[in-house]
GROMACS .gro file of C-alpha atoms in nm:
model
  265
    1MET     CA    1  -0.016  13.790  22.330
    2SER     CA    2   0.083  13.891  22.681
    3THR     CA    3   0.295  14.182  22.798
    4THR     CA    4   0.500  14.226  23.111
    5THR     CA    5   0.460  14.547  23.305
    6ILE     CA    6   0.722  14.664  23.553
    7PRO     CA    7   0.553  14.760  23.880
    8ASP     CA    8   0.559  15.128  23.969
    9SER     CA    9   0.735  15.047  24.294
   10ASP     CA   10   1.023  14.890  24.100
   11ASN     CA   11   1.047  15.196  23.876
   12SER     CA   12   1.052  15.435  24.170
   13THR     CA   13   1.316  15.223  24.345
   14SER     CA   14   1.535  15.222  24.036
   15GLN     CA   15   1.501  15.599  23.996
   16GLU     CA   16   1.589  15.652  24.360
   17ASP     CA   17   1.898  15.433  24.322
   18ASN     CA   18   2.003  15.631  24.016
   19ARG     CA   19   1.962  15.960  24.200
   20LEU     CA   20   2.177  15.834  24.486
   21ALA     CA   21   2.445  15.715  24.240
   22TYR     CA   22   2.440  16.049  24.058
   23ALA     CA   23   2.457  16.236  24.388
   24HIS     CA   24   2.756  16.022  24.483
   25GLY     CA   25   2.927  16.110  24.155
   26THR     CA   26   2.847  16.479  24.199
   27VAL     CA   27   2.987  16.496  24.551
   28MET     CA   28   3.302  16.302  24.467
   29THR     CA   29   3.364  16.508  24.153
   30ILE     CA   30   3.349  16.836  24.344
   31THR     CA   31   3.557  16.686  24.624
   32TRP     CA   32   3.855  16.570  24.420
   33MET     CA   33   3.848  16.802  24.120
   34VAL     CA   34   3.807  17.122  24.324
   35PHE     CA   35   3.852  17.087  24.701
   36ALA     CA   36   4.136  16.835  24.721
   37SER     CA   37   4.343  16.974  24.435
   38THR     CA   38   4.308  17.331  24.561
   39GLY     CA   39   4.404  17.235  24.916
   40ILE     CA   40   4.715  17.053  24.799
   41LEU     CA   41   4.820  17.345  24.579
   42PHE     CA   42   4.792  17.590  24.867
   43ALA     CA   43   4.993  17.363  25.097
   44ARG     CA   44   5.265  17.307  24.841
   45TYR     CA   45   5.298  17.651  24.683
   46GLY     CA   46   5.103  17.896  24.897
   47ARG     CA   47   5.299  17.910  25.219
   48LEU     CA   48   5.444  18.254  25.149
   49LEU     CA   49   5.121  18.399  25.013
   50ARG     CA   50   4.993  18.730  25.134
   51ILE     CA   51   4.707  18.957  25.042
   52GLY     CA   52   4.845  19.308  25.039
   53SER     CA   53   5.075  19.315  25.339
   54LYS     CA   54   4.882  19.050  25.532
   55ARG     CA   55   5.004  18.692  25.561
   56LYS     CA   56   4.740  18.594  25.818
   57ILE     CA   57   4.362  18.573  25.835
   58LEU     CA   58   4.192  18.524  26.172
   59GLY     CA   59   4.526  18.459  26.336
   60GLU     CA   60   4.648  18.191  26.094
   61PHE     CA   61   4.852  18.203  25.775
   62ILE     CA   62   4.649  18.246  25.457
   63TRP     CA   63   4.778  17.924  25.305
   64PHE     CA   64   4.684  17.727  25.616
   65GLN     CA   65   4.333  17.869  25.631
   66ALA     CA   66   4.277  17.784  25.263
   67HIS     CA   67   4.438  17.441  25.305
   68ARG     CA   68   4.240  17.355  25.616
   69LEU     CA   69   3.908  17.475  25.472
   70THR     CA   70   3.933  17.300  25.136
   71LEU     CA   71   4.070  16.971  25.268
   72SER     CA   72   3.827  16.960  25.559
   73LEU     CA   73   3.551  16.995  25.301
   74ALA     CA   74   3.721  16.726  25.093
   75ALA     CA   75   3.744  16.482  25.384
   76PHE     CA   76   3.385  16.523  25.498
   77SER     CA   77   3.239  16.528  25.146
   78THR     CA   78   3.432  16.207  25.073
   79LEU     CA   79   3.252  16.046  25.366
   80LEU     CA   80   2.922  16.190  25.242
   81GLY     CA   81   2.983  16.045  24.896
   82PHE     CA   82   3.066  15.709  25.052
   83PHE     CA   83   2.742  15.703  25.253
   84LEU     CA   84   2.542  15.799  24.944
   85VAL     CA   85   2.673  15.507  24.741
   86LEU     CA   86   2.639  15.281  25.045
   87ALA     CA   87   2.270  15.372  25.062
   88GLN     CA   88   2.234  15.318  24.688
   89ALA     CA   89   2.387  14.970  24.717
   90THR     CA   90   2.191  14.898  25.038
   91GLY     CA   91   2.517  14.811  25.211
   92SER     CA   92   2.614  14.531  24.973
   93TRP     CA   93   2.949  14.500  24.795
   94VAL     CA   94   2.968  14.502  24.416
   95ASN     CA   95   2.979  14.172  24.230
   96LEU     CA   96   3.232  14.096  23.957
   97ASP     CA   97   2.984  13.893  23.751
   98ASP     CA   98   2.700  14.143  23.772
   99ASP     CA   99   2.886  14.474  23.780
  100GLY     CA  100   3.203  14.404  23.583
  101PRO     CA  101   3.573  14.456  23.655
  102TYR     CA  102   3.571  14.835  23.614
  103VAL     CA  103   3.306  14.886  23.881
  104VAL     CA  104   3.485  14.644  24.114
  105ALA     CA  105   3.818  14.825  24.062
  106HIS     CA  106   3.643  15.159  24.114
  107SER     CA  107   3.494  15.040  24.441
  108ILE     CA  108   3.825  14.901  24.569
  109LEU     CA  109   4.012  15.224  24.494
  110GLY     CA  110   3.721  15.421  24.638
  111ILE     CA  111   3.727  15.242  24.972
  112ILE     CA  112   4.104  15.291  24.990
  113ILE     CA  113   4.054  15.665  24.934
  114VAL     CA  114   3.784  15.677  25.203
  115GLY     CA  115   4.028  15.504  25.439
  116PHE     CA  116   4.294  15.763  25.360
  117ALA     CA  117   4.044  16.043  25.426
  118LEU     CA  118   3.970  15.898  25.770
  119ILE     CA  119   4.343  15.868  25.842
  120GLN     CA  120   4.393  16.232  25.742
  121ILE     CA  121   4.115  16.347  25.974
  122TRP     CA  122   4.263  16.147  26.262
  123MET     CA  123   4.617  16.277  26.199
  124ALA     CA  124   4.499  16.638  26.171
  125LEU     CA  125   4.309  16.618  26.499
  126PHE     CA  126   4.602  16.471  26.691
  127ARG     CA  127   4.896  16.634  26.517
  128CYS     CA  128   5.184  16.759  26.727
  129HIS     CA  129   5.304  17.120  26.750
  130PRO     CA  130   5.519  17.242  26.456
  131THR     CA  131   5.821  17.294  26.681
  132THR     CA  132   5.828  16.945  26.837
  133ARG     CA  133   6.109  16.707  26.744
  134PHE     CA  134   5.879  16.445  26.588
  135ARG     CA  135   5.680  16.688  26.372
  136PHE     CA  136   5.862  16.566  26.060
  137ILE     CA  137   5.691  16.227  26.099
  138PHE     CA  138   5.348  16.388  26.085
  139ASN     CA  139   5.456  16.610  25.794
  140TRP     CA  140   5.568  16.318  25.579
  141LEU     CA  141   5.271  16.096  25.667
  142HIS     CA  142   5.024  16.380  25.612
  143ARG     CA  143   5.173  16.471  25.275
  144SER     CA  144   5.213  16.112  25.158
  145VAL     CA  145   4.863  15.996  25.252
  146GLY     CA  146   4.700  16.307  25.108
  147LEU     CA  147   4.893  16.298  24.783
  148LEU     CA  148   4.835  15.925  24.738
  149ALA     CA  149   4.461  15.967  24.792
  150PHE     CA  150   4.452  16.249  24.537
  151VAL     CA  151   4.650  16.053  24.278
  152LEU     CA  152   4.428  15.746  24.324
  153SER     CA  153   4.115  15.958  24.276
  154ILE     CA  154   4.204  16.022  23.912
  155PRO     CA  155   4.200  15.659  23.784
  156THR     CA  156   3.901  15.596  24.013
  157ILE     CA  157   3.699  15.856  23.821
  158PHE     CA  158   3.823  15.734  23.483
  159LEU     CA  159   3.722  15.377  23.574
  160ILE     CA  160   3.363  15.468  23.647
  161ILE     CA  161   3.337  15.680  23.332
  162SER     CA  162   3.414  15.367  23.129
  163THR     CA  163   3.096  15.204  23.265
  164LEU     CA  164   2.858  15.487  23.173
  165THR     CA  165   2.642  15.467  22.864
  166ASN     CA  166   2.555  15.829  22.783
  167TYR     CA  167   2.800  16.108  22.697
  168GLN     CA  168   3.098  15.889  22.780
  169SER     CA  169   3.321  16.070  22.532
  170GLY     CA  170   3.227  16.407  22.679
  171LEU     CA  171   3.309  16.287  23.030
  172TYR     CA  172   3.644  16.151  22.912
  173ILE     CA  173   3.724  16.482  22.744
  174VAL     CA  174   3.638  16.694  23.049
  175MET     CA  175   3.827  16.466  23.287
  176SER     CA  176   4.129  16.455  23.057
  177ILE     CA  177   4.135  16.835  23.026
  178TRP     CA  178   4.115  16.872  23.403
  179THR     CA  179   4.394  16.616  23.455
  180GLY     CA  180   4.619  16.789  23.204
  181TRP     CA  181   4.539  17.131  23.349
  182THR     CA  182   4.620  17.012  23.702
  183VAL     CA  183   4.950  16.856  23.597
  184PHE     CA  184   5.038  17.174  23.406
  185ILE     CA  185   4.970  17.401  23.707
  186PHE     CA  186   5.168  17.179  23.943
  187GLY     CA  187   5.458  17.170  23.698
  188LEU     CA  188   5.448  17.544  23.631
  189LEU     CA  189   5.441  17.636  23.999
  190GLU     CA  190   5.721  17.390  24.072
  191ILE     CA  191   5.938  17.552  23.804
  192LEU     CA  192   5.855  17.904  23.922
  193THR     CA  193   5.934  17.809  24.282
  194TYR     CA  194   6.269  17.663  24.179
  195LEU     CA  195   6.359  17.971  23.974
  196ASN     CA  196   6.257  18.201  24.257
  197GLN     CA  197   6.475  18.007  24.502
  198ARG     CA  198   6.771  18.001  24.266
  199ASN     CA  199   6.753  18.372  24.189
  200SER     CA  200   6.716  18.478  24.550
  201THR     CA  201   7.017  18.675  24.672
  202SER     CA  202   6.949  18.580  25.034
  203SER     CA  203   7.077  18.237  25.134
  204SER     CA  204   6.857  18.230  25.443
  205GLU     CA  205   6.547  18.299  25.233
  206HIS     CA  206   6.653  18.022  24.996
  207THR     CA  207   6.679  17.775  25.283
  208TYR     CA  208   6.342  17.860  25.430
  209ARG     CA  209   6.163  17.824  25.100
  210THR     CA  210   6.325  17.491  25.033
  211ASP     CA  211   6.219  17.354  25.373
  212ARG     CA  212   5.872  17.509  25.353
  213GLU     CA  213   5.931  17.647  25.701
  214TYR     CA  214   5.948  18.018  25.620
  215GLU     CA  215   5.668  18.103  25.859
  216LEU     CA  216   5.869  17.968  26.155
  217ARG     CA  217   6.178  18.177  26.080
  218PRO     CA  218   6.318  18.403  26.353
  219SER     CA  219   6.258  18.772  26.296
  220SER     CA  220   6.632  18.840  26.283
  221SER     CA  221   6.662  18.635  25.965
  222ILE     CA  222   6.418  18.845  25.761
  223SER     CA  223   6.606  19.004  25.476
  224ASN     CA  224   6.592  19.377  25.413
  225ASN     CA  225   6.731  19.341  25.065
  226ASN     CA  226   6.515  19.542  24.822
  227THR     CA  227   6.592  19.309  24.533
  228ASP     CA  228   6.466  19.010  24.728
  229ASN     CA  229   6.156  19.201  24.839
  230ASP     CA  230   6.072  19.303  24.481
  231GLN     CA  231   6.126  18.948  24.360
  232GLU     CA  232   5.907  18.810  24.637
  233ASP     CA  233   5.630  19.058  24.552
  234ARG     CA  234   5.630  18.949  24.187
  235PHE     CA  235   5.637  18.583  24.283
  236ASN     CA  236   5.350  18.633  24.529
  237GLN     CA  237   5.139  18.803  24.262
  238MET     CA  238   5.208  18.526  24.012
  239LYS     CA  239   5.108  18.258  24.260
  240LEU     CA  240   4.787  18.436  24.355
  241ILE     CA  241   4.693  18.475  23.989
  242LEU     CA  242   4.776  18.114  23.900
  243LEU     CA  243   4.594  17.970  24.201
  244GLY     CA  244   4.291  18.185  24.126
  245ILE     CA  245   4.288  18.082  23.760
  246TYR     CA  246   4.326  17.717  23.858
  247VAL     CA  247   4.021  17.727  24.085
  248ILE     CA  248   3.809  17.907  23.826
  249ILE     CA  249   3.895  17.661  23.549
  250ALA     CA  250   3.851  17.361  23.779
  251ILE     CA  251   3.501  17.480  23.869
  252ALA     CA  252   3.427  17.554  23.503
  253LEU     CA  253   3.519  17.194  23.415
  254VAL     CA  254   3.331  17.039  23.706
  255ILE     CA  255   3.001  17.202  23.608
  256PRO     CA  256   2.962  17.031  23.266
  257PHE     CA  257   3.100  16.709  23.417
  258ILE     CA  258   2.818  16.707  23.675
  259VAL     CA  259   2.559  16.795  23.411
  260LEU     CA  260   2.669  16.494  23.204
  261ILE     CA  261   2.652  16.269  23.509
  262TRP     CA  262   2.286  16.355  23.557
  263GLN     CA  263   2.213  16.286  23.189
  264GLN     CA  264   2.271  15.913  23.237
  265ASN     CA  265   1.978  15.671  23.208
   0.00000   0.00000   0.00000
């Protein structure tokens, strides 16, 4: 009776491929479950944030510094994740017969997301000044491309989970909790923003919040109404707390997700 032995070189190559795939999953998980979601939340709901009496850090608004930092990390880590999986696949595209439809769909969505990340980097580098007449074009393109990439990242992760053999249920549970938590926070902050706008006694403040252009307001339009100031203070505190809780829970969910990724065979 004869036996077939797999050469050590084949085993080491397979292990190296697995490590690259797991590293790809780790990077992309952190990117979209922490960096991207946090950056979008700050851009959407953090434009009036302040810490104490300060609205700026290092000469820029707090929301912009947080937005720029997290989404710059997201863009570059997306490219890193792409190069990791490219190295793992030795530059070859997935095959429907060998890899299955879920992996093919995952790869197609993934390359679209990478393309969006490159577009975002290009637009951010060459964006026009906020006061120029065509700024609204950049604003809408920047928001649309970023939001679409983020939304596509969710089914992309679910697709690859369906191909894993170990701890698949645990990965589904963690990803589902994170998705529900993210939708909940977006919805809650949207409702709180609407209520804050509606209850504001200053029509000029209401307009600026609606247009997300409060930071560009002229100094003469700043309200001295104590009721508005008290309301804004409470709203600011709520947003800081909610954003902080979101980040903590997102990180708490990402950690077991990554651990389960590295438990695959």
